[in-house]
Short mmCIF file of C-alpha atoms in Angstrom, two decimals:
data_model
loop_
_atom_site.label_atom_id
_atom_site.label_comp_id
_atom_site.label_asym_id
_atom_site.label_seq_id
_atom_site.Cartn_x
_atom_site.Cartn_y
_atom_site.Cartn_z
CA UNK A 1 181.65 124.13 46.00
CA UNK A 2 182.09 120.94 43.99
CA UNK A 3 179.84 121.33 40.92
CA UNK A 4 179.88 117.61 40.09
CA UNK A 5 178.82 116.74 43.64
CA UNK A 6 176.03 119.34 43.48
CA UNK A 7 174.74 117.81 40.24
CA UNK A 8 174.93 114.35 41.80
CA UNK A 9 172.92 115.52 44.83
CA UNK A 10 170.27 117.03 42.55
CA UNK A 11 169.94 113.99 40.27
CA UNK A 12 170.31 111.17 42.82
CA UNK A 13 168.00 112.72 45.42
CA UNK A 14 165.36 113.27 42.73
CA UNK A 15 165.63 109.64 41.58
CA UNK A 16 165.39 108.39 45.17
CA UNK A 17 162.27 110.47 45.80
CA UNK A 18 160.68 109.15 42.58
CA UNK A 19 161.50 105.53 43.49
CA UNK A 20 159.88 106.17 46.88
CA UNK A 21 156.73 107.16 44.96
CA UNK A 22 156.80 110.79 46.09
CA UNK A 23 154.65 113.07 43.88
CA UNK A 24 156.84 114.49 41.10
CA UNK A 25 156.18 118.14 42.01
CA UNK A 26 157.25 117.53 45.61
CA UNK A 27 160.25 115.45 44.49
CA UNK A 28 161.42 118.29 42.23
CA UNK A 29 161.08 120.86 45.02
CA UNK A 30 162.75 118.63 47.65
CA UNK A 31 165.78 117.76 45.48
CA UNK A 32 166.13 121.44 44.54
CA UNK A 33 166.08 122.41 48.24
CA UNK A 34 168.80 119.89 49.13
CA UNK A 35 171.00 121.18 46.31
CA UNK A 36 170.47 124.82 47.30
CA UNK A 37 171.51 123.98 50.86
CA UNK A 38 174.71 122.34 49.61
CA UNK A 39 175.70 125.17 47.25
CA UNK A 40 174.81 127.69 50.00
CA UNK A 41 172.20 129.59 47.99
CA UNK A 42 169.31 130.97 50.11
CA UNK A 43 166.35 128.58 50.11
CA UNK A 44 164.12 131.60 49.45
CA UNK A 45 165.43 131.30 45.88
CA UNK A 46 163.25 128.21 45.57
CA UNK A 47 160.12 130.20 46.37
CA UNK A 48 161.15 133.05 44.08
CA UNK A 49 161.81 130.76 41.12
CA UNK A 50 158.59 128.78 41.68
CA UNK A 51 156.60 132.01 41.75
CA UNK A 52 158.40 133.34 38.68
CA UNK A 53 157.68 130.13 36.74
CA UNK A 54 153.90 130.50 36.99
CA UNK A 55 153.86 134.30 36.63
CA UNK A 56 153.15 134.24 32.90
CA UNK A 57 150.12 135.53 31.00
CA UNK A 58 150.48 132.72 28.45
CA UNK A 59 149.74 130.16 31.16
CA UNK A 60 146.27 131.68 31.58
CA UNK A 61 145.27 129.75 28.46
CA UNK A 62 145.74 126.39 30.20
CA UNK A 63 142.76 126.57 32.61
CA UNK A 64 140.49 127.73 29.79
CA UNK A 65 141.58 124.87 27.51
CA UNK A 66 141.10 122.36 30.31
CA UNK A 67 137.64 123.73 31.14
CA UNK A 68 136.61 123.74 27.46
CA UNK A 69 137.67 120.10 27.25
CA UNK A 70 135.63 119.26 30.36
CA UNK A 71 132.55 120.96 28.90
CA UNK A 72 132.87 119.23 25.55
CA UNK A 73 133.52 115.88 27.22
CA UNK A 74 130.32 116.16 29.28
CA UNK A 75 128.26 117.73 26.50
CA UNK A 76 127.65 114.73 24.26
CA UNK A 77 130.61 115.37 21.98
CA UNK A 78 132.20 111.91 22.28
CA UNK A 79 129.24 110.05 20.80
CA UNK A 80 128.83 112.53 17.92
CA UNK A 81 132.51 112.40 16.98
CA UNK A 82 132.41 108.61 16.96
CA UNK A 83 129.41 108.62 14.63
CA UNK A 84 131.11 111.17 12.37
CA UNK A 85 134.29 109.08 12.23
CA UNK A 86 132.16 106.02 11.42
CA UNK A 87 130.65 107.86 8.43
CA UNK A 88 134.17 108.48 7.05
CA UNK A 89 136.03 105.20 7.68
CA UNK A 90 133.57 102.78 9.28
CA UNK A 91 132.97 100.67 6.16
CA UNK A 92 136.66 99.66 5.85
CA UNK A 93 137.98 96.29 7.04
CA UNK A 94 138.50 96.69 10.80
CA UNK A 95 136.33 99.78 10.53
CA UNK A 96 135.84 100.30 14.27
CA UNK A 97 139.61 100.42 14.80
CA UNK A 98 139.88 103.16 12.15
CA UNK A 99 136.90 104.93 13.71
CA UNK A 100 138.71 104.78 17.05
CA UNK A 101 141.82 106.48 15.63
CA UNK A 102 139.90 109.13 13.68
CA UNK A 103 137.60 109.95 16.61
CA UNK A 104 140.68 110.43 18.82
CA UNK A 105 142.06 112.81 16.21
CA UNK A 106 138.88 114.89 16.34
CA UNK A 107 138.47 114.73 20.12
CA UNK A 108 142.15 115.49 20.69
CA UNK A 109 141.64 118.68 18.72
CA UNK A 110 139.05 119.68 21.30
CA UNK A 111 140.39 118.42 24.64
CA UNK A 112 144.15 118.60 24.02
CA UNK A 113 144.65 115.76 26.50
CA UNK A 114 145.47 112.09 25.86
CA UNK A 115 144.13 110.98 29.24
CA UNK A 116 140.86 112.90 28.69
CA UNK A 117 140.58 111.26 25.28
CA UNK A 118 140.95 107.74 26.71
CA UNK A 119 138.55 108.53 29.57
CA UNK A 120 135.82 110.00 27.36
CA UNK A 121 136.02 107.88 24.22
CA UNK A 122 137.37 104.68 25.74
CA UNK A 123 134.21 104.04 27.74
CA UNK A 124 132.32 103.91 24.42
CA UNK A 125 134.92 102.53 22.01
CA UNK A 126 136.36 99.59 23.95
CA UNK A 127 133.00 97.89 24.73
CA UNK A 128 131.76 98.68 21.21
CA UNK A 129 134.80 97.03 19.62
CA UNK A 130 134.76 93.94 21.86
CA UNK A 131 131.03 93.44 21.26
CA UNK A 132 131.72 93.52 17.51
CA UNK A 133 134.29 90.70 17.78
CA UNK A 134 137.56 92.60 18.23
CA UNK A 135 140.07 91.25 20.77
CA UNK A 136 139.94 93.25 24.00
CA UNK A 137 143.71 93.78 24.20
CA UNK A 138 143.71 95.14 20.62
CA UNK A 139 140.78 97.44 21.43
CA UNK A 140 142.60 98.88 24.45
CA UNK A 141 145.86 99.20 22.49
CA UNK A 142 144.22 101.21 19.70
CA UNK A 143 142.33 103.44 22.15
CA UNK A 144 145.41 104.26 24.24
CA UNK A 145 147.90 104.87 21.43
CA UNK A 146 145.50 106.88 19.25
CA UNK A 147 144.78 109.19 22.21
CA UNK A 148 148.34 110.50 21.94
CA UNK A 149 147.27 112.55 18.93
CA UNK A 150 145.60 114.87 21.44
CA UNK A 151 148.89 116.31 22.68
CA UNK A 152 149.96 117.24 19.13
CA UNK A 153 146.81 118.48 17.41
CA UNK A 154 145.88 121.92 18.76
CA UNK A 155 144.88 123.03 21.28
CA UNK A 156 147.56 121.43 23.45
CA UNK A 157 148.47 122.89 26.81
CA UNK A 158 151.77 120.99 26.55
CA UNK A 159 152.64 123.24 23.60
CA UNK A 160 152.11 126.24 25.88
CA UNK A 161 154.35 124.70 28.55
CA UNK A 162 157.05 124.11 25.92
CA UNK A 163 156.73 127.71 24.70
CA UNK A 164 157.36 128.89 28.26
CA UNK A 165 160.34 126.55 28.75
CA UNK A 166 161.86 127.50 25.38
CA UNK A 167 161.82 131.21 26.18
CA UNK A 168 158.76 132.34 24.26
CA UNK A 169 158.49 130.33 21.03
CA UNK A 170 155.30 131.38 19.20
CA UNK A 171 152.33 129.40 20.52
CA UNK A 172 150.52 129.92 17.21
CA UNK A 173 153.46 128.45 15.28
CA UNK A 174 153.58 125.47 17.67
CA UNK A 175 149.83 124.89 17.28
CA UNK A 176 150.14 124.93 13.50
CA UNK A 177 153.29 122.82 13.61
CA UNK A 178 151.48 120.02 15.43
CA UNK A 179 148.71 119.53 12.84
CA UNK A 180 150.52 117.45 10.20
CA UNK A 181 152.51 115.39 12.76
CA UNK A 182 149.26 114.62 14.60
CA UNK A 183 147.58 113.49 11.39
CA UNK A 184 150.73 111.57 10.39
CA UNK A 185 150.64 109.70 13.70
CA UNK A 186 146.98 108.81 13.08
CA UNK A 187 147.74 107.57 9.54
CA UNK A 188 150.61 105.38 10.79
CA UNK A 189 148.33 103.85 13.43
CA UNK A 190 145.55 103.27 10.89
CA UNK A 191 147.97 101.44 8.57
CA UNK A 192 148.96 99.10 11.42
CA UNK A 193 145.28 98.64 12.37
CA UNK A 194 144.44 97.81 8.75
CA UNK A 195 147.17 95.16 8.54
CA UNK A 196 146.09 93.56 11.82
CA UNK A 197 142.40 93.72 10.82
CA UNK A 198 143.06 91.86 7.57
CA UNK A 199 145.25 89.29 9.31
CA UNK A 200 142.67 88.62 12.06
CA UNK A 201 139.67 89.04 9.75
CA UNK A 202 137.98 91.72 11.81
CA UNK A 203 134.58 92.79 10.42
CA UNK A 204 133.70 95.76 8.23
CA UNK A 205 131.30 98.39 9.50
CA UNK A 206 127.76 98.91 8.24
CA UNK A 207 127.10 101.32 5.43
CA UNK A 208 125.42 104.59 6.47
CA UNK A 209 122.70 106.15 4.30
CA UNK A 210 123.35 109.56 2.75
CA UNK A 211 120.59 111.24 4.76
CA UNK A 212 121.90 109.87 8.05
CA UNK A 213 125.47 110.75 7.09
CA UNK A 214 124.53 114.38 6.41
CA UNK A 215 122.73 114.68 9.75
CA UNK A 216 125.66 113.19 11.66
CA UNK A 217 128.11 115.44 9.82
CA UNK A 218 126.08 118.55 10.65
CA UNK A 219 126.04 117.66 14.36
CA UNK A 220 129.77 116.93 14.42
CA UNK A 221 130.75 120.10 12.55
CA UNK A 222 129.22 122.20 15.32
CA UNK A 223 131.48 120.46 17.83
CA UNK A 224 134.53 120.84 15.60
CA UNK A 225 133.83 124.57 15.43
CA UNK A 226 135.83 124.84 18.67
CA UNK A 227 138.98 123.96 16.75
CA UNK A 228 138.21 126.61 14.14
CA UNK A 229 137.83 129.26 16.86
CA UNK A 230 141.11 128.33 18.51
CA UNK A 231 143.29 127.88 15.43
CA UNK A 232 141.66 130.58 13.33
CA UNK A 233 141.80 133.15 16.13
CA UNK A 234 145.43 132.51 17.05
CA UNK A 235 146.78 132.26 13.50
CA UNK A 236 144.92 135.31 12.21
CA UNK A 237 146.06 137.39 15.15
CA UNK A 238 142.49 138.22 16.20
CA UNK A 239 142.97 136.42 19.52
CA UNK A 240 145.89 135.56 21.71
CA UNK A 241 146.05 131.90 22.79
CA UNK A 242 144.46 132.88 26.11
CA UNK A 243 141.62 134.83 24.50
CA UNK A 244 140.89 132.05 22.00
CA UNK A 245 140.73 129.53 24.87
CA UNK A 246 138.22 131.74 26.71
CA UNK A 247 136.05 132.07 23.58
CA UNK A 248 136.29 128.29 23.11
CA UNK A 249 134.82 127.82 26.61
CA UNK A 250 131.90 130.11 25.78
CA UNK A 251 131.27 128.35 22.44
CA UNK A 252 131.51 124.89 24.01
CA UNK A 253 129.04 125.92 26.73
CA UNK A 254 126.51 127.31 24.24
CA UNK A 255 126.70 124.27 21.95
CA UNK A 256 126.51 121.72 24.78
CA UNK A 257 123.64 123.43 26.64
CA UNK A 258 121.47 125.05 23.96
CA UNK A 259 122.11 122.91 20.86
CA UNK A 260 122.89 119.39 22.09
CA UNK A 261 120.89 119.82 25.33
CA UNK A 262 123.14 117.28 27.08
CA UNK A 263 125.01 119.52 29.53
CA UNK A 264 122.97 120.60 32.55
CA UNK A 265 123.77 123.73 34.55
CA UNK A 266 123.96 121.67 37.74
CA UNK A 267 126.98 119.86 36.21
CA UNK A 268 129.04 123.04 35.89
CA UNK A 269 130.33 123.08 39.53
CA UNK A 270 131.62 119.52 39.10
CA UNK A 271 133.35 120.42 35.83
CA UNK A 272 134.92 123.48 37.48
CA UNK A 273 136.16 121.29 40.33
CA UNK A 274 137.67 118.82 37.84
CA UNK A 275 139.37 121.72 36.08
CA UNK A 276 140.80 123.05 39.35
CA UNK A 277 142.12 119.60 40.28
CA UNK A 278 143.87 119.21 36.92
CA UNK A 279 145.13 122.77 37.05
CA UNK A 280 146.58 122.30 40.54
CA UNK A 281 148.63 119.35 39.29
CA UNK A 282 149.81 121.17 36.15
CA UNK A 283 150.75 124.43 37.89
CA UNK A 284 152.49 122.71 40.81
CA UNK A 285 154.60 120.81 38.26
CA UNK A 286 155.39 124.01 36.34
CA UNK A 287 156.38 125.84 39.54
CA UNK A 288 158.63 123.14 40.99
CA UNK A 289 160.15 122.25 37.60
CA UNK A 290 160.93 125.94 37.09
CA UNK A 291 162.99 126.01 40.30
CA UNK A 292 164.63 122.71 39.36
CA UNK A 293 165.49 124.11 35.94
CA UNK A 294 167.02 127.25 37.53
CA UNK A 295 169.39 125.06 39.55
CA UNK A 296 170.29 123.11 36.39
CA UNK A 297 171.15 126.38 34.66
CA UNK A 298 173.08 127.65 37.73
CA UNK A 299 175.19 124.47 37.68
CA UNK A 300 175.64 124.82 33.88
CA UNK A 301 174.14 121.39 33.22
CA UNK A 302 172.85 122.34 29.72
CA UNK A 303 176.39 123.18 28.62
CA UNK A 304 177.76 119.99 30.17
CA UNK A 305 175.13 117.82 28.42
CA UNK A 306 175.76 119.61 25.12
CA UNK A 307 179.51 119.05 25.39
CA UNK A 308 178.99 115.41 26.39
CA UNK A 309 176.76 114.69 23.39
CA UNK A 310 179.08 116.48 20.98
CA UNK A 311 182.09 114.67 22.42
CA UNK A 312 180.47 111.35 21.49
CA UNK A 313 179.89 112.39 17.90
CA UNK A 314 179.43 115.47 15.76
CA UNK A 315 177.12 113.60 13.37
CA UNK A 316 173.71 115.31 13.35
CA UNK A 317 171.76 112.08 12.73
CA UNK A 318 173.42 110.19 15.58
CA UNK A 319 172.98 113.09 18.03
CA UNK A 320 169.27 113.36 17.24
CA UNK A 321 168.86 109.58 17.57
CA UNK A 322 170.60 109.69 20.97
CA UNK A 323 168.35 112.54 22.11
CA UNK A 324 165.25 110.64 21.03
CA UNK A 325 166.44 107.47 22.76
CA UNK A 326 167.13 109.38 25.98
CA UNK A 327 163.69 111.02 25.89
CA UNK A 328 161.94 107.70 25.17
CA UNK A 329 163.61 106.16 28.23
CA UNK A 330 162.84 109.15 30.46
CA UNK A 331 159.23 109.16 29.20
CA UNK A 332 158.77 105.68 30.66
CA UNK A 333 159.45 106.98 34.17
CA UNK A 334 158.25 110.60 34.28
CA UNK A 335 155.19 112.57 33.22
CA UNK A 336 155.21 114.81 30.17
CA UNK A 337 154.94 118.29 31.72
CA UNK A 338 157.98 118.10 34.06
CA UNK A 339 160.09 116.50 31.34
CA UNK A 340 159.23 119.33 28.94
CA UNK A 341 160.23 121.90 31.54
CA UNK A 342 163.42 120.12 32.56
CA UNK A 343 164.74 118.86 29.21
CA UNK A 344 163.88 121.82 26.95
CA UNK A 345 166.53 124.21 28.31
CA UNK A 346 169.07 121.36 28.28
CA UNK A 347 168.47 119.98 24.78
CA UNK A 348 167.24 122.99 22.78
CA UNK A 349 170.72 124.60 22.62
CA UNK A 350 172.13 121.28 21.39
CA UNK A 351 169.69 120.85 18.50
CA UNK A 352 169.95 124.52 17.56
CA UNK A 353 173.67 123.96 16.94
CA UNK A 354 172.59 121.54 14.20
CA UNK A 355 170.13 124.04 12.71
CA UNK A 356 166.91 122.53 14.06
CA UNK A 357 164.09 125.06 14.38
CA UNK A 358 162.66 125.43 17.93
CA UNK A 359 159.16 124.71 16.57
CA UNK A 360 160.32 121.44 15.00
CA UNK A 361 162.13 120.46 18.19
CA UNK A 362 159.04 121.25 20.25
CA UNK A 363 156.87 118.99 18.08
CA UNK A 364 159.52 116.25 18.16
CA UNK A 365 159.84 116.52 21.94
CA UNK A 366 156.10 116.37 22.57
CA UNK A 367 155.56 113.46 20.16
CA UNK A 368 158.42 111.60 21.82
CA UNK A 369 157.04 112.14 25.31
CA UNK A 370 153.52 111.28 24.11
CA UNK A 371 154.80 107.75 23.54
CA UNK A 372 155.64 107.72 27.25
CA UNK A 373 151.96 108.25 28.06
CA UNK A 374 151.24 104.72 26.83
CA UNK A 375 154.34 102.92 28.14
CA UNK A 376 154.77 101.31 31.56
CA UNK A 377 155.51 101.88 34.39
CA UNK A 378 153.91 105.36 34.68
CA UNK A 379 151.98 105.87 31.42
CA UNK A 380 148.82 107.76 32.39
CA UNK A 381 146.85 106.93 29.24
CA UNK A 382 147.88 103.27 29.48
CA UNK A 383 146.58 102.84 33.02
CA UNK A 384 143.27 104.57 32.25
CA UNK A 385 142.77 102.37 29.18
CA UNK A 386 143.56 99.18 31.10
CA UNK A 387 141.17 100.24 33.86
CA UNK A 388 138.34 100.81 31.37
CA UNK A 389 139.09 97.61 29.44
CA UNK A 390 139.62 95.58 32.63
CA UNK A 391 142.82 93.94 31.40
CA UNK A 392 146.35 93.80 32.79
CA UNK A 393 149.01 96.34 31.87
CA UNK A 394 151.25 93.50 30.67
CA UNK A 395 148.65 92.18 28.22
CA UNK A 396 147.86 95.65 26.88
CA UNK A 397 151.56 96.51 26.49
CA UNK A 398 152.18 93.32 24.49
CA UNK A 399 149.27 94.18 22.17
CA UNK A 400 150.70 97.69 21.70
CA UNK A 401 154.05 96.56 20.27
CA UNK A 402 152.97 97.10 16.62
CA UNK A 403 151.47 100.46 17.66
CA UNK A 404 154.73 101.50 19.32
CA UNK A 405 156.54 100.71 16.06
CA UNK A 406 154.11 102.97 14.15
CA UNK A 407 154.61 105.78 16.66
CA UNK A 408 158.40 105.53 16.41
CA UNK A 409 158.18 105.68 12.61
CA UNK A 410 156.14 108.90 12.91
CA UNK A 411 158.70 110.23 15.41
CA UNK A 412 161.60 109.56 13.04
CA UNK A 413 159.81 111.27 10.16
CA UNK A 414 159.12 114.36 12.30
CA UNK A 415 162.74 114.37 13.53
CA UNK A 416 164.44 114.21 10.14
CA UNK A 417 161.94 115.91 7.80
CA UNK A 418 161.55 119.54 8.98
CA UNK A 419 158.75 120.31 6.49
CA UNK A 420 156.34 118.01 8.36
CA UNK A 421 156.22 120.40 11.31
CA UNK A 422 157.32 123.66 9.65
CA UNK A 423 155.36 123.75 6.38
CA UNK A 424 152.07 125.11 7.77
CA UNK A 425 153.73 127.65 10.14
CA UNK A 426 155.84 128.77 7.17
CA UNK A 427 152.73 129.38 5.07
CA UNK A 428 150.94 131.33 7.79
#
C-alpha cells in the first residue's frame, strides 16, 4: 500500500465530490469508502466508525439545545431581546446597529446557532434599520456578522462536537471559555459600527422612559433565564450538559406558552419537525466525519501535518498564524461541523506541542470557522441574510469587509492571549 497515494485518493475524491455539489456528509462517506477499498480495509469499517461516532451520551444535548432554540425563536423572544438591547445601547449614534449586535449576543446565548440568529432576528432588524435610514448592505452586514457570536456564547452545540472530536474536553469549560471571546467579538463589531455610523451620520435612537425600560427589562430577563439554567447547571455540577439542555427546553416551553402567550400548542409538531431536520444534518455529518477522521488517523495524517508545519518553522507565532490562515481558507468552502471533526484531531496535537490548552484551541477553532459562516461561497449565515435583505452576495460581502477585519482582530486576540478564553474556566 502506498500511503501517499491513499491520502491523495481521500483528499482529491473528497474535493471532486464537493465541487460536484454533493452533500458534505455523502462526500465524506464516499471518499472514505474509495480509500478503504484501495487500502484493502473491509468497507464494514465505515459503518462501524460511523456508528461509533454518534454513540455518545454527550451528543444527546444537541437535540435538546436545538429544540430549546426553536421554542424560544417561536415564542416571542426575538422582539423582547431587541427591545432590551435598545434600552441599553439604542440612544448611541448608529443605535440600531449596536442594538443589532447586542441582540445577537443575547439571542446567541439562547439558540447557539448563527443561522437561527439571522433567521429570527434578521426579519425584524434588517427592515427596521433600512426604514430608519441605514444602508441595506450595511444592515445585512451587521446582522450576519453579529450572528456569529451565537457559536461562541453558550450554549453552542459546536462546542459539544469539538469536545467529542478532542477526546472528551470538558463541555462546561468550553462553555465558560466562549463567554469572553463572544463578548469580545461583539465589542469589536460595535466599535466598527460606531465608526461607520459617525462617518455616514446614521441617526441616534429614541430615549426610553424609565418605566418602559423596567418593563422591557423584566420581560427580557425571563427569556435570559435559559442561559442561567444552562451555564449555572453545568458549571455547578448540578446538571450534565444533556440534563441542562432538557431543563432549558422545559423552561423555554413554560415561558413561551404561559408567560408570553405567543407559542401555541399546535406549533409544537412543526418545531419538532424543524428540530429533526436540523438534527439529521448534524448527526449525518458527525457520523461520516467520524469515519473520515478514522481513515486520516489510520494513514497517520495528523503526524504528517504536524511534521510539515514544524518543518516550515518552529516559531510558535508563525505556526499559529499558518493554522489560522488554513482554517480561514477551509471555512470558505466547508461547513463548521465537519471541519471541527476533521481538523481537531489533526491540529490539536500540533498546538499542544506549543503549550496551547485544548479549551483555548477549541475557542480559537470555533471563532475561526464562525468567520466562514459569513464568507462566500458557502457561508450559511451570509446566504440567509442576503435572502432576507434581498441583496446580492457580492454587495453584502463588500459591505462586510470592515466587519471581517474586526472579526480577525478578535481571532488574533483569542489566539495569542490565553486568558481571554481560560480566565473564567480557571476561576470555576
